[in-house]
PDB file of C-alpha atoms in Angstrom:
ATOM      1  CA  MET A 287      93.090  85.462  95.938  1.00 40.00           C
ATOM      2  CA  GLU A 288      92.980  86.192  92.186  1.00 39.00           C
ATOM      3  CA  ILE A 289      89.981  85.595  89.956  1.00 38.00           C
ATOM      4  CA  TRP A 290      90.612  83.652  86.780  1.00 43.00           C
ATOM      5  CA  MET A 291      88.568  83.781  83.561  1.00 39.00           C
ATOM      6  CA  ARG A 292      91.138  82.279  81.180  1.00 38.00           C
ATOM      7  CA  ILE A 293      89.510  79.160  79.762  1.00 39.00           C
ATOM      8  CA  LYS A 294      90.819  77.540  76.642  1.00 40.00           C
ATOM      9  CA  ASN A 295      88.443  75.698  74.396  1.00 40.00           C
ATOM     10  CA  MET A 296      90.301  72.686  73.123  1.00 38.00           C
ATOM     11  CA  SER A 297      87.499  71.351  70.906  1.00 36.00           C
ATOM     12  CA  THR A 298      88.671  73.129  67.788  1.00 34.00           C
ATOM     13  CA  LEU A 299      89.486  69.977  65.898  1.00 39.00           C
ATOM     14  CA  GLY A 300      87.148  69.575  63.026  1.00 41.00           C
ATOM     15  CA  LEU A 301      85.512  66.325  61.938  1.00 41.00           C
ATOM     16  CA  LEU A 302      85.903  66.095  58.217  1.00 41.00           C
ATOM     17  CA  LYS A 303      84.632  63.750  55.555  1.00 41.00           C
ATOM     18  CA  SER A 304      86.967  62.282  52.990  1.00 40.00           C
ATOM     19  CA  ARG A 305      86.896  63.804  49.556  1.00 44.00           C
ATOM     20  CA  VAL A 306      89.697  61.778  48.063  1.00 42.00           C
ATOM     21  CA  LYS A 307      89.087  59.577  45.127  1.00 44.00           C
ATOM     22  CA  MET A 308      88.153  55.975  45.723  1.00 45.00           C
ATOM     23  CA  THR A 309      91.240  54.892  43.830  1.00 46.00           C
ATOM     24  CA  GLU A 310      93.603  56.444  46.421  1.00 67.00           C
ATOM     25  CA  ARG A 311      94.571  55.044  49.817  1.00 74.00           C
ATOM     26  CA  PHE A 312      93.493  57.162  52.824  1.00 84.00           C
ATOM     27  CA  ASP A 313      94.318  55.413  56.068  1.00 83.00           C
ATOM     28  CA  CYS A 314      94.644  56.255  59.777  1.00 86.00           C
ATOM     29  CA  HIS A 315      98.192  57.305  60.536  1.00 84.00           C
ATOM     30  CA  HIS A 316      98.293  55.069  63.631  1.00 79.00           C
ATOM     31  CA  CYS A 317      96.233  51.891  62.969  1.00 88.00           C
ATOM     32  CA  ASN A 318      96.283  52.024  59.138  1.00 83.00           C
ATOM     33  CA  GLU A 319      92.521  51.418  58.943  1.00 84.00           C
ATOM     34  CA  SER A 320      90.879  53.007  55.947  1.00 83.00           C
ATOM     35  CA  LEU A 321      89.241  56.367  56.613  1.00 76.00           C
ATOM     36  CA  PHE A 322      87.010  56.379  53.522  1.00 79.00           C
ATOM     37  CA  GLY A 323      83.533  57.486  54.569  1.00 75.00           C
ATOM     38  CA  LYS A 324      84.607  57.901  58.206  1.00 80.00           C
ATOM     39  CA  LYS A 325      85.290  60.843  60.499  1.00 81.00           C
ATOM     40  CA  TYR A 326      88.912  61.618  61.106  1.00 78.00           C
ATOM     41  CA  ILE A 327      91.082  64.211  62.786  1.00 76.00           C
ATOM     42  CA  LEU A 328      94.263  65.797  61.512  1.00 81.00           C
ATOM     43  CA  ARG A 329      97.202  66.074  63.876  1.00 81.00           C
ATOM     44  CA  GLU A 330     100.408  67.574  62.510  1.00 80.00           C
ATOM     45  CA  GLU A 331      98.899  67.073  59.035  1.00 81.00           C
ATOM     46  CA  SER A 332      98.467  63.315  59.637  1.00 83.00           C
ATOM     47  CA  PRO A 333      94.921  61.878  59.696  1.00 85.00           C
ATOM     48  CA  HIS A 334      93.785  59.792  62.682  1.00 83.00           C
ATOM     49  CA  CYS A 335      90.604  57.879  63.217  1.00 87.00           C
ATOM     50  CA  VAL A 336      88.557  59.089  66.173  1.00 83.00           C
ATOM     51  CA  GLN A 337      89.384  56.077  68.343  1.00 80.00           C
ATOM     52  CA  CYS A 338      93.147  56.359  67.828  1.00 87.00           C
ATOM     53  CA  PHE A 339      93.159  60.097  68.344  1.00 81.00           C
ATOM     54  CA  GLU A 340      91.252  59.865  71.644  1.00 79.00           C
ATOM     55  CA  THR A 341      93.462  56.983  72.839  1.00 80.00           C
ATOM     56  CA  LEU A 342      96.665  58.792  72.000  1.00 83.00           C
ATOM     57  CA  TYR A 343      95.913  62.450  72.550  1.00 81.00           C
ATOM     58  CA  ALA A 344      92.674  63.081  74.452  1.00 82.00           C
ATOM     59  CA  ASN A 345      93.038  64.836  77.843  1.00 86.00           C
ATOM     60  CA  THR A 346      91.621  63.306  81.022  1.00 87.00           C
ATOM     61  CA  CYS A 347      88.946  65.260  82.881  1.00 91.00           C
ATOM     62  CA  GLU A 348      89.992  66.390  86.386  1.00 88.00           C
ATOM     63  CA  GLU A 349      86.472  65.847  87.707  1.00 89.00           C
ATOM     64  CA  CYS A 350      85.283  62.521  86.288  1.00 90.00           C
ATOM     65  CA  ALA A 351      88.674  61.085  85.252  1.00 87.00           C
ATOM     66  CA  LYS A 352      87.303  60.148  81.816  1.00 87.00           C
ATOM     67  CA  PRO A 353      88.826  61.114  78.467  1.00 86.00           C
ATOM     68  CA  ILE A 354      87.559  64.311  76.888  1.00 84.00           C
ATOM     69  CA  GLY A 355      86.420  63.138  73.470  1.00 80.00           C
ATOM     70  CA  CYS A 356      86.608  64.933  70.147  1.00 79.00           C
ATOM     71  CA  ASP A 357      82.923  65.786  70.241  1.00 77.00           C
ATOM     72  CA  CYS A 358      83.236  67.506  73.696  1.00 80.00           C
ATOM     73  CA  LYS A 359      84.537  70.897  74.705  1.00 85.00           C
ATOM     74  CA  ASP A 360      87.830  70.723  76.551  1.00 85.00           C
ATOM     75  CA  LEU A 361      88.103  73.487  79.163  1.00 89.00           C
ATOM     76  CA  CYS A 362      91.673  74.096  80.286  1.00 87.00           C
ATOM     77  CA  TYR A 363      93.193  75.968  83.226  1.00 88.00           C
ATOM     78  CA  LYS A 364      96.877  75.719  84.212  1.00 86.00           C
ATOM     79  CA  ASP A 365      97.422  72.417  82.346  1.00 82.00           C
ATOM     80  CA  ARG A 366      94.324  70.883  83.930  1.00 89.00           C
ATOM     81  CA  HIS A 367      91.327  69.857  81.803  1.00 91.00           C
ATOM     82  CA  TRP A 368      87.589  69.417  82.323  1.00 89.00           C
ATOM     83  CA  HIS A 369      84.508  68.435  80.349  1.00 90.00           C
ATOM     84  CA  GLU A 370      82.241  71.447  79.985  1.00 89.00           C
ATOM     85  CA  THR A 371      79.648  69.742  82.208  1.00 90.00           C
ATOM     86  CA  CYS A 372      82.306  68.892  84.819  1.00 92.00           C
ATOM     87  CA  PHE A 373      83.630  72.439  85.135  1.00 92.00           C
ATOM     88  CA  HIS A 374      81.669  73.502  88.226  1.00 92.00           C
ATOM     89  CA  CYS A 375      82.104  74.783  91.788  1.00 93.00           C
ATOM     90  CA  SER A 376      83.290  72.027  94.132  1.00 88.00           C
ATOM     91  CA  GLN A 377      80.839  73.166  96.821  1.00 87.00           C
ATOM     92  CA  CYS A 378      77.590  74.414  95.267  1.00 91.00           C
ATOM     93  CA  LYS A 379      78.116  72.495  91.960  1.00 91.00           C
ATOM     94  CA  ASN A 380      77.028  75.485  89.873  1.00 92.00           C
ATOM     95  CA  SER A 381      78.674  75.724  86.458  1.00 89.00           C
ATOM     96  CA  LEU A 382      81.735  77.979  86.214  1.00 90.00           C
ATOM     97  CA  VAL A 383      81.710  78.208  82.401  1.00 89.00           C
ATOM     98  CA  ASP A 384      82.202  81.869  81.390  1.00 87.00           C
ATOM     99  CA  LYS A 385      82.118  82.904  85.060  1.00 87.00           C
ATOM    100  CA  PRO A 386      84.818  84.166  87.423  1.00 84.00           C
ATOM    101  CA  PHE A 387      86.167  81.569  89.824  1.00 85.00           C
ATOM    102  CA  ALA A 388      88.882  81.019  92.404  1.00 83.00           C
ATOM    103  CA  VAL A 389      91.101  78.043  93.240  1.00 85.00           C
ATOM    104  CA  LYS A 390      91.814  76.936  96.782  1.00 81.00           C
ATOM    105  CA  GLU A 391      93.856  73.788  97.455  1.00 80.00           C
ATOM    106  CA  ASP A 392      93.264  72.667  93.824  1.00 83.00           C
ATOM    107  CA  GLN A 393      89.485  72.993  94.259  1.00 86.00           C
ATOM    108  CA  LEU A 394      87.434  75.209  91.956  1.00 88.00           C
ATOM    109  CA  LEU A 395      85.122  77.609  93.774  1.00 87.00           C
ATOM    110  CA  CYS A 396      82.660  80.204  92.582  1.00 87.00           C
ATOM    111  CA  THR A 397      83.271  83.676  94.053  1.00 80.00           C
ATOM    112  CA  GLU A 398      80.301  83.384  96.406  1.00 79.00           C
ATOM    113  CA  CYS A 399      81.424  80.080  97.929  1.00 83.00           C
ATOM    114  CA  TYR A 400      85.002  81.271  98.149  1.00 78.00           C
ATOM    115  CA  SER A 401      83.926  84.461  99.918  1.00 75.00           C
ATOM    116  CA  ASN A 402      81.733  82.605 102.397  1.00 74.00           C
ATOM    117  CA  GLU A 403      84.486  80.111 103.187  1.00 73.00           C
ATOM    118  CA  TYR A 404      87.729  82.086 103.049  1.00 73.00           C
ATOM    119  CA  SER A 405      87.235  85.830 102.634  1.00 70.00           C
ATOM    120  CA  SER A 406      87.523  88.225 105.576  1.00 79.00           C
ATOM    121  CA  ARG A 407      84.666  90.503 106.595  1.00 82.00           C
ATOM    122  CA  CYS A 408      84.842  94.272 106.797  1.00 88.00           C
ATOM    123  CA  HIS A 409      85.239  95.527 110.380  1.00 86.00           C
ATOM    124  CA  GLU A 410      82.956  98.483 109.573  1.00 87.00           C
ATOM    125  CA  CYS A 411      80.074  97.212 107.401  1.00 89.00           C
ATOM    126  CA  LYS A 412      80.430  93.495 108.333  1.00 83.00           C
ATOM    127  CA  LYS A 413      80.097  92.487 104.670  1.00 83.00           C
ATOM    128  CA  THR A 414      82.422  90.072 102.858  1.00 79.00           C
ATOM    129  CA  ILE A 415      85.518  91.542 101.245  1.00 79.00           C
ATOM    130  CA  MET A 416      85.398  89.928  97.820  1.00 73.00           C
ATOM    131  CA  PRO A 417      88.532  88.362  96.303  1.00 68.00           C
ATOM    132  CA  GLY A 418      90.421  90.756  94.064  1.00 69.00           C
ATOM    133  CA  THR A 419      89.137  93.916  95.774  1.00 77.00           C
ATOM    134  CA  ARG A 420      91.405  96.261  97.700  1.00 83.00           C
ATOM    135  CA  LYS A 421      91.262  96.088 101.463  1.00 83.00           C
ATOM    136  CA  MET A 422      92.917  97.769 104.428  1.00 87.00           C
ATOM    137  CA  GLU A 423      94.341  95.767 107.335  1.00 86.00           C
ATOM    138  CA  TYR A 424      95.301  96.947 110.838  1.00 87.00           C
ATOM    139  CA  LYS A 425      95.918  94.875 113.975  1.00 84.00           C
ATOM    140  CA  GLY A 426      94.225  91.760 112.607  1.00 77.00           C
ATOM    141  CA  SER A 427      91.096  93.540 111.308  1.00 85.00           C
ATOM    142  CA  SER A 428      90.168  94.268 107.686  1.00 87.00           C
ATOM    143  CA  TRP A 429      88.146  96.989 105.988  1.00 89.00           C
ATOM    144  CA  HIS A 430      86.884  97.729 102.504  1.00 89.00           C
ATOM    145  CA  GLU A 431      88.979 100.591 101.185  1.00 88.00           C
ATOM    146  CA  THR A 432      85.883 102.815 101.167  1.00 89.00           C
ATOM    147  CA  CYS A 433      84.963 101.792 104.730  1.00 92.00           C
ATOM    148  CA  PHE A 434      88.345 102.669 106.270  1.00 92.00           C
ATOM    149  CA  ILE A 435      87.498 106.290 107.035  1.00 91.00           C
ATOM    150  CA  CYS A 436      88.292 108.973 109.611  1.00 93.00           C
ATOM    151  CA  HIS A 437      85.766 108.874 112.457  1.00 90.00           C
ATOM    152  CA  ARG A 438      85.580 112.684 112.548  1.00 90.00           C
ATOM    153  CA  CYS A 439      85.557 113.892 108.919  1.00 93.00           C
ATOM    154  CA  GLN A 440      84.271 110.603 107.407  1.00 92.00           C
ATOM    155  CA  GLN A 441      86.800 110.787 104.560  1.00 92.00           C
ATOM    156  CA  PRO A 442      88.674 107.644 103.373  1.00 91.00           C
ATOM    157  CA  ILE A 443      92.086 107.388 105.009  1.00 90.00           C
ATOM    158  CA  GLY A 444      93.634 105.245 102.262  1.00 85.00           C
ATOM    159  CA  THR A 445      97.416 105.061 102.606  1.00 84.00           C
ATOM    160  CA  LYS A 446      97.701 108.283 104.638  1.00 87.00           C
ATOM    161  CA  SER A 447      98.895 108.325 108.245  1.00 87.00           C
ATOM    162  CA  PHE A 448      96.246 107.872 110.919  1.00 90.00           C
ATOM    163  CA  ILE A 449      95.981 107.738 114.729  1.00 87.00           C
ATOM    164  CA  PRO A 450      93.787 105.183 116.569  1.00 89.00           C
ATOM    165  CA  LYS A 451      91.911 106.254 119.705  1.00 86.00           C
ATOM    166  CA  ASP A 452      89.137 104.493 121.654  1.00 86.00           C
ATOM    167  CA  ASN A 453      88.654 101.874 118.876  1.00 84.00           C
ATOM    168  CA  GLN A 454      88.211 104.631 116.298  1.00 88.00           C
ATOM    169  CA  ASN A 455      90.644 105.798 113.597  1.00 91.00           C
ATOM    170  CA  PHE A 456      91.378 109.447 112.877  1.00 92.00           C
ATOM    171  CA  CYS A 457      93.324 111.175 110.132  1.00 91.00           C
ATOM    172  CA  VAL A 458      96.151 113.237 111.615  1.00 87.00           C
ATOM    173  CA  PRO A 459      94.542 116.711 111.088  1.00 87.00           C
ATOM    174  CA  CYS A 460      91.280 115.617 112.740  1.00 89.00           C
ATOM    175  CA  TYR A 461      93.072 113.990 115.664  1.00 85.00           C
ATOM    176  CA  GLU A 462      95.093 117.134 116.280  1.00 80.00           C
ATOM    177  CA  LYS A 463      91.966 119.295 116.220  1.00 82.00           C
ATOM    178  CA  GLN A 464      90.013 117.072 118.586  1.00 82.00           C
ATOM    179  CA  TYR A 465      92.522 115.563 121.003  1.00 81.00           C
ATOM    180  CA  ALA A 466      96.078 116.880 120.766  1.00 78.00           C
ATOM    181  CA  MET A 467      97.313 119.262 123.488  1.00 84.00           C
ATOM    182  CA  GLN A 468      98.812 122.556 122.398  1.00 86.00           C
ATOM    183  CA  CYS A 469     102.324 123.589 123.311  1.00 90.00           C
ATOM    184  CA  VAL A 470     102.425 126.522 125.764  1.00 89.00           C
ATOM    185  CA  GLN A 471     105.303 128.045 123.835  1.00 90.00           C
ATOM    186  CA  CYS A 472     104.418 127.721 120.119  1.00 90.00           C
ATOM    187  CA  LYS A 473     100.654 127.008 120.445  1.00 86.00           C
ATOM    188  CA  LYS A 474     100.912 124.101 117.968  1.00 86.00           C
ATOM    189  CA  PRO A 475      99.543 120.569 118.625  1.00 84.00           C
ATOM    190  CA  ILE A 476     101.735 118.033 120.410  1.00 83.00           C
ATOM    191  CA  THR A 477     101.262 114.732 118.552  1.00 74.00           C
ATOM    192  CA  THR A 478     104.238 112.744 119.899  1.00 75.00           C
ATOM    193  CA  GLY A 479     106.417 113.027 122.982  1.00 77.00           C
ATOM    194  CA  GLY A 480     106.251 116.333 124.799  1.00 84.00           C
ATOM    195  CA  VAL A 481     107.196 117.644 128.248  1.00 89.00           C
ATOM    196  CA  THR A 482     105.024 118.683 131.167  1.00 87.00           C
ATOM    197  CA  TYR A 483     106.313 121.536 133.348  1.00 88.00           C
ATOM    198  CA  ARG A 484     104.189 123.235 135.990  1.00 84.00           C
ATOM    199  CA  GLU A 485     101.268 121.138 134.717  1.00 85.00           C
ATOM    200  CA  GLN A 486     101.542 122.655 131.236  1.00 88.00           C
ATOM    201  CA  PRO A 487     102.492 120.841 127.971  1.00 91.00           C
ATOM    202  CA  TRP A 488     105.524 121.727 125.852  1.00 90.00           C
ATOM    203  CA  HIS A 489     107.176 120.318 122.759  1.00 91.00           C
ATOM    204  CA  LYS A 490     110.585 118.953 123.702  1.00 90.00           C
ATOM    205  CA  GLU A 491     112.206 121.371 121.275  1.00 90.00           C
ATOM    206  CA  CYS A 492     110.262 124.294 122.799  1.00 92.00           C
ATOM    207  CA  PHE A 493     111.205 123.575 126.410  1.00 93.00           C
ATOM    208  CA  VAL A 494     114.550 125.419 126.568  1.00 93.00           C
ATOM    209  CA  CYS A 495     116.691 127.371 128.992  1.00 94.00           C
ATOM    210  CA  THR A 496     115.507 130.973 129.296  1.00 91.00           C
ATOM    211  CA  ALA A 497     119.082 132.233 129.004  1.00 91.00           C
ATOM    212  CA  CYS A 498     121.054 130.032 126.576  1.00 93.00           C
ATOM    213  CA  LYS A 499     118.067 128.417 124.728  1.00 92.00           C
ATOM    214  CA  LYS A 500     119.451 124.861 125.022  1.00 92.00           C
ATOM    215  CA  GLN A 501     116.839 122.094 125.299  1.00 90.00           C
ATOM    216  CA  LEU A 502     116.123 121.097 128.882  1.00 89.00           C
ATOM    217  CA  SER A 503     114.369 117.783 128.148  1.00 85.00           C
ATOM    218  CA  GLY A 504     116.302 115.010 129.893  1.00 82.00           C
ATOM    219  CA  GLN A 505     118.617 117.531 131.608  1.00 84.00           C
ATOM    220  CA  ARG A 506     118.742 118.828 135.179  1.00 84.00           C
ATOM    221  CA  PHE A 507     117.329 122.322 135.457  1.00 87.00           C
ATOM    222  CA  THR A 508     115.863 124.755 137.959  1.00 85.00           C
ATOM    223  CA  SER A 509     113.619 127.801 137.840  1.00 84.00           C
ATOM    224  CA  ARG A 510     113.455 131.362 139.066  1.00 84.00           C
ATOM    225  CA  ASP A 511     110.382 133.580 138.809  1.00 83.00           C
ATOM    226  CA  GLU A 512     108.637 130.739 136.905  1.00 84.00           C
ATOM    227  CA  PHE A 513     111.328 130.712 134.208  1.00 89.00           C
ATOM    228  CA  ALA A 514     113.375 127.551 133.601  1.00 91.00           C
ATOM    229  CA  TYR A 515     117.178 127.622 133.470  1.00 91.00           C
ATOM    230  CA  CYS A 516     119.877 125.044 132.891  1.00 90.00           C
ATOM    231  CA  LEU A 517     122.194 124.666 135.898  1.00 85.00           C
ATOM    232  CA  ASN A 518     125.083 126.517 134.289  1.00 85.00           C
ATOM    233  CA  CYS A 519     123.012 129.573 133.420  1.00 89.00           C
ATOM    234  CA  PHE A 520     121.259 129.604 136.786  1.00 86.00           C
ATOM    235  CA  CYS A 521     124.561 129.485 138.679  1.00 82.00           C
ATOM    236  CA  ASP A 522     126.103 132.177 136.491  1.00 82.00           C
ATOM    237  CA  LEU A 523     123.127 134.477 136.872  1.00 85.00           C
ATOM    238  CA  TYR A 524     121.816 133.920 140.376  1.00 81.00           C
ATOM    239  CA  ALA A 525     123.944 131.612 142.548  1.00 80.00           C
ATOM    240  CA  LYS A 526     126.091 133.117 145.310  1.00 82.00           C
ATOM    241  CA  LYS A 527     129.847 132.619 145.077  1.00 83.00           C
ATOM    242  CA  CYS A 528     131.777 130.625 147.653  1.00 86.00           C
ATOM    243  CA  ALA A 529     134.123 132.847 149.692  1.00 86.00           C
ATOM    244  CA  GLY A 530     136.644 130.010 149.664  1.00 86.00           C
ATOM    245  CA  CYS A 531     136.813 128.738 146.060  1.00 86.00           C
ATOM    246  CA  THR A 532     134.798 131.528 144.343  1.00 81.00           C
ATOM    247  CA  ASN A 533     132.676 128.931 142.483  1.00 82.00           C
ATOM    248  CA  PRO A 534     128.858 129.254 142.518  1.00 82.00           C
ATOM    249  CA  ILE A 535     126.889 127.645 145.329  1.00 80.00           C
ATOM    250  CA  SER A 536     123.902 126.226 143.469  1.00 71.00           C
ATOM    251  CA  GLY A 537     122.090 124.827 146.472  1.00 64.00           C
ATOM    252  CA  LEU A 538     120.690 122.099 144.175  1.00 62.00           C
ATOM    253  CA  GLY A 539     120.575 118.425 144.997  1.00 55.00           C
ATOM    254  CA  GLY A 540     120.802 119.049 148.738  1.00 56.00           C
ATOM    255  CA  THR A 541     124.121 120.908 148.516  1.00 67.00           C
ATOM    256  CA  LYS A 542     125.046 122.217 152.000  1.00 75.00           C
ATOM    257  CA  TYR A 543     126.748 125.533 152.595  1.00 80.00           C
ATOM    258  CA  ILE A 544     127.745 127.827 155.472  1.00 83.00           C
ATOM    259  CA  SER A 545     126.572 131.426 155.680  1.00 83.00           C
ATOM    260  CA  PHE A 546     128.195 134.063 157.911  1.00 86.00           C
ATOM    261  CA  GLU A 547     127.919 137.843 157.743  1.00 81.00           C
ATOM    262  CA  GLU A 548     126.651 137.884 154.147  1.00 78.00           C
ATOM    263  CA  ARG A 549     129.363 135.483 153.010  1.00 86.00           C
ATOM    264  CA  GLN A 550     128.857 131.843 152.012  1.00 85.00           C
ATOM    265  CA  TRP A 551     131.092 128.818 151.772  1.00 86.00           C
ATOM    266  CA  HIS A 552     130.694 125.299 150.464  1.00 86.00           C
ATOM    267  CA  ASN A 553     130.875 122.919 153.400  1.00 85.00           C
ATOM    268  CA  ASP A 554     134.131 121.552 151.993  1.00 85.00           C
ATOM    269  CA  CYS A 555     135.554 125.058 151.717  1.00 89.00           C
ATOM    270  CA  PHE A 556     134.772 126.220 155.273  1.00 90.00           C
ATOM    271  CA  ASN A 557     138.240 125.532 156.645  1.00 90.00           C
ATOM    272  CA  CYS A 558     140.806 127.289 158.820  1.00 90.00           C
ATOM    273  CA  LYS A 559     142.919 129.603 156.673  1.00 87.00           C
ATOM    274  CA  LYS A 560     146.148 128.486 158.344  1.00 88.00           C
ATOM    275  CA  CYS A 561     145.838 124.769 159.215  1.00 89.00           C
ATOM    276  CA  SER A 562     142.966 123.879 156.822  1.00 88.00           C
ATOM    277  CA  LEU A 563     141.024 122.216 159.623  1.00 89.00           C
ATOM    278  CA  SER A 564     137.323 121.931 158.780  1.00 87.00           C
ATOM    279  CA  LEU A 565     135.325 124.396 160.863  1.00 88.00           C
ATOM    280  CA  VAL A 566     131.907 122.907 160.112  1.00 87.00           C
ATOM    281  CA  GLY A 567     130.161 122.539 163.465  1.00 83.00           C
ATOM    282  CA  ARG A 568     133.124 124.081 165.345  1.00 85.00           C
ATOM    283  CA  GLY A 569     133.850 127.435 166.847  1.00 85.00           C
ATOM    284  CA  PHE A 570     135.983 129.819 164.772  1.00 87.00           C
ATOM    285  CA  LEU A 571     137.519 133.294 164.769  1.00 86.00           C
ATOM    286  CA  THR A 572     137.746 135.854 161.988  1.00 85.00           C
ATOM    287  CA  GLU A 573     140.744 137.896 160.973  1.00 83.00           C
ATOM    288  CA  ARG A 574     139.617 140.408 158.397  1.00 83.00           C
ATOM    289  CA  ASP A 575     138.373 138.147 155.521  1.00 82.00           C
ATOM    290  CA  ASP A 576     139.948 134.985 156.920  1.00 86.00           C
ATOM    291  CA  ILE A 577     138.421 132.381 159.230  1.00 87.00           C
ATOM    292  CA  LEU A 578     140.595 130.619 161.786  1.00 89.00           C
ATOM    293  CA  CYS A 579     140.235 127.746 164.218  1.00 89.00           C
ATOM    294  CA  PRO A 580     140.566 128.739 167.915  1.00 87.00           C
ATOM    295  CA  ASP A 581     144.103 127.324 168.122  1.00 85.00           C
ATOM    296  CA  CYS A 582     145.391 129.296 165.163  1.00 86.00           C
ATOM    297  CA  GLY A 583     143.514 132.349 166.400  1.00 80.00           C
ATOM    298  CA  LYS A 584     145.544 132.382 169.621  1.00 78.00           C
ATOM    299  CA  ASP A 585     148.608 133.436 167.673  1.00 71.00           C
ATOM    300  CA  ILE A 586     146.959 136.570 166.393  1.00 64.00           C
TER     301      ILE A 586
END
């Protein structure tokens, strides 16, 4: 809420005595009564007696609803007018002349009454945040700008980024020093996201395949000798090749395979060379590098 000090004194109309000669006419512009020896007021260069001027032009006081006469100060704010004695706080009744004030629902309030009634209190020092002063707001709470500080270094946070923890606020450098885990790979703090592998923290961008260096976050991967590999690199480097289709047998995801005399086959590839009958769980014969079902083997 703003504080207003702009008060216009409307009582600048002088009360003059007539100096015209007795032989001349000098009458009120409105009622035509003679103004000789009487007080009068000029409006647009036309003289008016006091009564006519107040009837025609005097402003009405917002407080007492009476006209503000020529002999009174007229205090004005946003086209509203008050007698000097009527210009006071609507709660404590103290005069607001030459003092800062606030307006709430068309009511004049001194800064103290306004603060007690409407201003928020600082979450840190519990004191009122006065109207017109800068304040910081976060999750429904307010602070004086000088009270919104980092819990660790005690420096004002202002408009800089901060991280809340355990009902305390920390500037980013202090939070990283006190709480953030460090990446196993680059040794720098992990402030957002991150990956845990073998109970150790990594930045997502640091957790990559040992061979091709592609990020493994969100991808299927495996490991060998404590090093992580994407599936393609692991199969190319370490997986045994199927004797049937020559593709790698990864063994991942519960993949089943057949092993015989240092050769391996995918389950789907362990078939008779001649009739293609699956030999999984069946007896079979070998002819050099080929495997045969017993029926086909009879013809050998």
